[in-house]
Amino acid sequence: MAFGRSSRKKQYVEPVTLKILVAGGFGVGKTTLVGAVSEIRPLRTEEILSEAGRPVDDLHGVEAKTTTTVAMDFGRITLREDLVLYLFGTPGQDRFWFLWDELAQGALGAVVLADTRRLEDSFAAIDYFERRGIPFTVAVNCFEGAQRFPAESVRGALDLDPEVELVMCDARDRESVKNVLVAVVQHALVLADQSHPTAAP
């Protein structure tokens, strides 16, 4: 018998895997967010913006953007030993929205990433998740040089329901993004508990 060492092996815990969508308007930072937090090399489906797309792609506010997501971004993060999130970033341009229904299947919840310079671009994603009953949290990506507004002002501009959480974040910062994801998971689990109350004994 070996002394000074535990003879009991650490029990393996099979992690629960949850699917989270990251949605929002064109150029709002979805690819950056997934890349900042993913513990694996993110899968990206980016293409160079072409001259042919300029008439339909609104580059106002993101004039320096040169690529766009045409299918999805995919990443993974382990929040706890027993909890792993799979992140699916949706394409932001209108012509790729037909992919959203496929990506949304089986999702626990979603992040709607917003830019205060282009808040109107968030309405489509908010409406989408409200109509389908998918819990979501709005994360305001605080771009350098963008004017900062109080959270309540942004809530009012987006006409959010009281139960929808709104948080400020930096899509480039891992810890900031982790806080957003924790908020989404907690919000979704609370709603799930409310819709499936435990039966009284």
Tab-separated table of C-alpha atoms in Angstrom:
chain	number	residue	atom	x	y	z
A	1	MET	CA	0.000	0.000	0.000
A	2	ALA	CA	1.428	3.363	-1.015
A	3	PHE	CA	1.501	5.969	1.749
A	4	GLY	CA	1.023	9.707	1.189
A	5	ARG	CA	-1.048	9.145	-1.946
A	6	SER	CA	-4.754	8.712	-2.278
A	7	SER	CA	-5.689	5.222	-3.352
A	8	ARG	CA	-9.027	6.495	-4.560
A	9	LYS	CA	-9.083	7.517	-8.210
A	10	LYS	CA	-10.731	10.795	-9.104
A	11	GLN	CA	-14.182	10.078	-10.427
A	12	TYR	CA	-14.713	11.186	-14.011
A	13	VAL	CA	-17.660	13.503	-14.515
A	14	GLU	CA	-19.313	13.417	-17.937
A	15	PRO	CA	-19.775	17.108	-18.803
A	16	VAL	CA	-23.113	18.535	-19.857
A	17	THR	CA	-22.815	20.207	-23.259
A	18	LEU	CA	-24.982	23.205	-24.073
A	19	LYS	CA	-25.441	25.034	-27.361
A	20	ILE	CA	-25.361	28.839	-27.340
A	21	LEU	CA	-25.908	31.084	-30.363
A	22	VAL	CA	-24.090	34.374	-30.857
A	23	ALA	CA	-26.163	36.663	-33.062
A	24	GLY	CA	-26.373	40.311	-34.023
A	25	GLY	CA	-25.921	42.696	-36.887
A	26	PHE	CA	-23.250	42.782	-39.543
A	27	GLY	CA	-19.829	43.774	-38.169
A	28	VAL	CA	-20.893	43.818	-34.510
A	29	GLY	CA	-18.079	41.534	-33.311
A	30	LYS	CA	-19.533	38.006	-33.272
A	31	THR	CA	-16.469	36.360	-34.811
A	32	THR	CA	-14.217	38.279	-32.421
A	33	LEU	CA	-16.297	37.185	-29.408
A	34	VAL	CA	-16.188	33.493	-30.309
A	35	GLY	CA	-12.457	33.672	-31.013
A	36	ALA	CA	-11.687	35.487	-27.755
A	37	VAL	CA	-13.191	32.809	-25.539
A	38	SER	CA	-12.856	29.525	-27.465
A	39	GLU	CA	-10.426	26.989	-26.025
A	40	ILE	CA	-10.075	25.363	-29.428
A	41	ARG	CA	-9.091	27.014	-32.668
A	42	PRO	CA	-12.414	28.475	-33.843
A	43	LEU	CA	-13.979	27.220	-37.039
A	44	ARG	CA	-14.642	30.233	-39.231
A	45	THR	CA	-16.424	30.546	-42.558
A	46	GLU	CA	-15.315	34.012	-43.584
A	47	GLU	CA	-15.123	35.359	-47.100
A	48	ILE	CA	-13.623	38.561	-48.472
A	49	LEU	CA	-16.205	41.298	-49.005
A	50	SER	CA	-16.609	41.785	-52.734
A	51	GLU	CA	-17.540	44.789	-54.847
A	52	ALA	CA	-20.645	42.869	-55.937
A	53	GLY	CA	-21.862	42.792	-52.346
A	54	ARG	CA	-21.392	46.489	-51.613
A	55	PRO	CA	-24.874	47.517	-52.819
A	56	VAL	CA	-26.518	45.127	-50.295
A	57	ASP	CA	-24.004	45.219	-47.411
A	58	ASP	CA	-24.401	48.268	-45.189
A	59	LEU	CA	-20.849	49.206	-44.163
A	60	HIS	CA	-21.857	52.361	-42.313
A	61	GLY	CA	-19.867	52.379	-39.078
A	62	VAL	CA	-17.728	49.394	-40.108
A	63	GLU	CA	-16.030	50.808	-43.181
A	64	ALA	CA	-12.749	49.049	-42.341
A	65	LYS	CA	-14.359	45.596	-42.359
A	66	THR	CA	-12.955	43.401	-45.161
A	67	THR	CA	-14.442	39.952	-44.444
A	68	THR	CA	-17.832	38.532	-43.484
A	69	THR	CA	-19.145	35.285	-41.995
A	70	VAL	CA	-21.145	33.377	-44.599
A	71	ALA	CA	-22.223	30.295	-42.629
A	72	MET	CA	-21.162	30.295	-38.968
A	73	ASP	CA	-18.368	30.591	-36.438
A	74	PHE	CA	-17.875	27.683	-34.046
A	75	GLY	CA	-16.004	27.547	-30.757
A	76	ARG	CA	-16.018	25.699	-27.442
A	77	ILE	CA	-15.447	26.754	-23.849
A	78	THR	CA	-15.452	24.757	-20.614
A	79	LEU	CA	-17.118	26.886	-17.940
A	80	ARG	CA	-16.801	24.189	-15.274
A	81	GLU	CA	-15.528	20.625	-15.158
A	82	ASP	CA	-19.103	19.453	-15.747
A	83	LEU	CA	-20.278	22.180	-18.159
A	84	VAL	CA	-19.126	22.798	-21.733
A	85	LEU	CA	-20.597	25.377	-24.081
A	86	TYR	CA	-20.603	25.029	-27.849
A	87	LEU	CA	-20.764	28.477	-29.432
A	88	PHE	CA	-22.311	29.065	-32.848
A	89	GLY	CA	-21.877	32.526	-34.328
A	90	THR	CA	-24.575	33.361	-36.868
A	91	PRO	CA	-24.008	35.353	-40.058
A	92	GLY	CA	-25.124	38.956	-39.712
A	93	GLN	CA	-26.159	39.828	-43.241
A	94	ASP	CA	-29.809	39.561	-44.288
A	95	ARG	CA	-29.140	37.246	-47.197
A	96	PHE	CA	-27.718	34.551	-44.887
A	97	TRP	CA	-30.568	34.549	-42.353
A	98	PHE	CA	-32.024	31.377	-43.849
A	99	LEU	CA	-29.239	29.554	-41.950
A	100	TRP	CA	-30.493	30.730	-38.559
A	101	ASP	CA	-33.248	28.112	-38.259
A	102	GLU	CA	-30.706	25.309	-38.700
A	103	LEU	CA	-28.273	26.837	-36.217
A	104	ALA	CA	-31.014	27.503	-33.644
A	105	GLN	CA	-32.101	23.880	-33.350
A	106	GLY	CA	-31.289	22.558	-29.884
A	107	ALA	CA	-29.939	25.894	-28.589
A	108	LEU	CA	-30.312	26.535	-24.855
A	109	GLY	CA	-30.000	30.290	-25.325
A	110	ALA	CA	-28.394	33.099	-27.255
A	111	VAL	CA	-26.291	36.228	-27.024
A	112	VAL	CA	-27.481	39.198	-29.066
A	113	LEU	CA	-24.371	41.307	-29.558
A	114	ALA	CA	-25.150	44.998	-30.042
A	115	ASP	CA	-23.256	48.110	-31.125
A	116	THR	CA	-24.628	51.414	-29.804
A	117	ARG	CA	-23.659	53.090	-33.085
A	118	ARG	CA	-25.989	50.730	-34.976
A	119	LEU	CA	-28.599	49.574	-32.458
A	120	GLU	CA	-31.199	49.127	-35.179
A	121	ASP	CA	-29.169	46.189	-36.496
A	122	SER	CA	-30.016	44.274	-33.304
A	123	PHE	CA	-33.793	44.319	-33.782
A	124	ALA	CA	-33.910	41.393	-36.204
A	125	ALA	CA	-32.027	39.063	-33.831
A	126	ILE	CA	-34.096	40.167	-30.818
A	127	ASP	CA	-37.336	39.596	-32.732
A	128	TYR	CA	-36.111	36.204	-33.940
A	129	PHE	CA	-35.411	34.845	-30.454
A	130	GLU	CA	-38.552	36.400	-28.948
A	131	ARG	CA	-40.755	34.759	-31.592
A	132	ARG	CA	-39.161	31.354	-31.050
A	133	GLY	CA	-39.086	31.538	-27.259
A	134	ILE	CA	-35.288	31.137	-27.101
A	135	PRO	CA	-33.849	32.821	-23.964
A	136	PHE	CA	-31.314	35.508	-24.798
A	137	THR	CA	-29.095	38.123	-23.198
A	138	VAL	CA	-28.137	41.367	-24.929
A	139	ALA	CA	-24.413	42.150	-24.726
A	140	VAL	CA	-23.377	45.668	-25.746
A	141	ASN	CA	-19.954	45.497	-27.353
A	142	CYS	CA	-18.125	48.608	-26.117
A	143	PHE	CA	-16.107	49.610	-29.174
A	144	GLU	CA	-13.255	52.073	-28.747
A	145	GLY	CA	-14.395	55.558	-29.691
A	146	ALA	CA	-18.095	54.705	-29.510
A	147	GLN	CA	-20.254	56.865	-27.271
A	148	ARG	CA	-21.197	55.141	-24.000
A	149	PHE	CA	-24.819	55.166	-22.847
A	150	PRO	CA	-26.408	54.065	-19.562
A	151	ALA	CA	-27.735	50.505	-19.655
A	152	GLU	CA	-31.304	51.699	-19.041
A	153	SER	CA	-31.095	54.009	-22.053
A	154	VAL	CA	-29.993	51.118	-24.270
A	155	ARG	CA	-32.755	48.888	-22.826
A	156	GLY	CA	-35.311	51.536	-23.689
A	157	ALA	CA	-33.972	52.000	-27.210
A	158	LEU	CA	-34.143	48.240	-27.827
A	159	ASP	CA	-37.560	47.939	-26.101
A	160	LEU	CA	-36.416	44.915	-24.101
A	161	ASP	CA	-38.742	42.983	-21.814
A	162	PRO	CA	-37.872	43.367	-18.111
A	163	GLU	CA	-36.604	39.787	-17.759
A	164	VAL	CA	-34.054	40.157	-20.588
A	165	GLU	CA	-30.638	40.867	-19.109
A	166	LEU	CA	-28.410	43.505	-20.701
A	167	VAL	CA	-24.675	43.573	-20.007
A	168	MET	CA	-21.745	45.640	-21.241
A	169	CYS	CA	-18.785	43.712	-22.642
A	170	ASP	CA	-15.580	43.831	-24.638
A	171	ALA	CA	-15.814	41.121	-27.307
A	172	ARG	CA	-11.994	40.964	-27.433
A	173	ASP	CA	-11.593	40.144	-23.719
A	174	ARG	CA	-11.914	36.512	-22.598
A	175	GLU	CA	-13.109	37.249	-19.058
A	176	SER	CA	-15.639	39.797	-20.269
A	177	VAL	CA	-17.061	37.294	-22.750
A	178	LYS	CA	-17.146	34.542	-20.103
A	179	ASN	CA	-19.287	36.804	-17.916
A	180	VAL	CA	-21.716	37.237	-20.811
A	181	LEU	CA	-21.953	33.478	-21.359
A	182	VAL	CA	-22.513	32.802	-17.663
A	183	ALA	CA	-25.351	35.352	-17.726
A	184	VAL	CA	-26.958	33.617	-20.727
A	185	VAL	CA	-26.767	30.156	-19.154
A	186	GLN	CA	-28.129	31.345	-15.799
A	187	HIS	CA	-30.985	33.204	-17.479
A	188	ALA	CA	-31.903	30.223	-19.660
A	189	LEU	CA	-31.817	27.772	-16.734
A	190	VAL	CA	-34.016	30.026	-14.579
A	191	LEU	CA	-36.599	30.214	-17.377
A	192	ALA	CA	-36.403	26.447	-17.868
A	193	ASP	CA	-37.072	25.886	-14.155
A	194	GLN	CA	-40.034	28.264	-14.293
A	195	SER	CA	-41.574	26.477	-17.249
A	196	HIS	CA	-41.036	23.018	-15.716
A	197	PRO	CA	-41.726	23.420	-11.991
A	198	THR	CA	-40.931	20.465	-9.769
A	199	ALA	CA	-44.090	18.574	-8.891
A	200	ALA	CA	-45.051	18.667	-5.226
A	201	PRO	CA	-44.601	15.305	-3.425
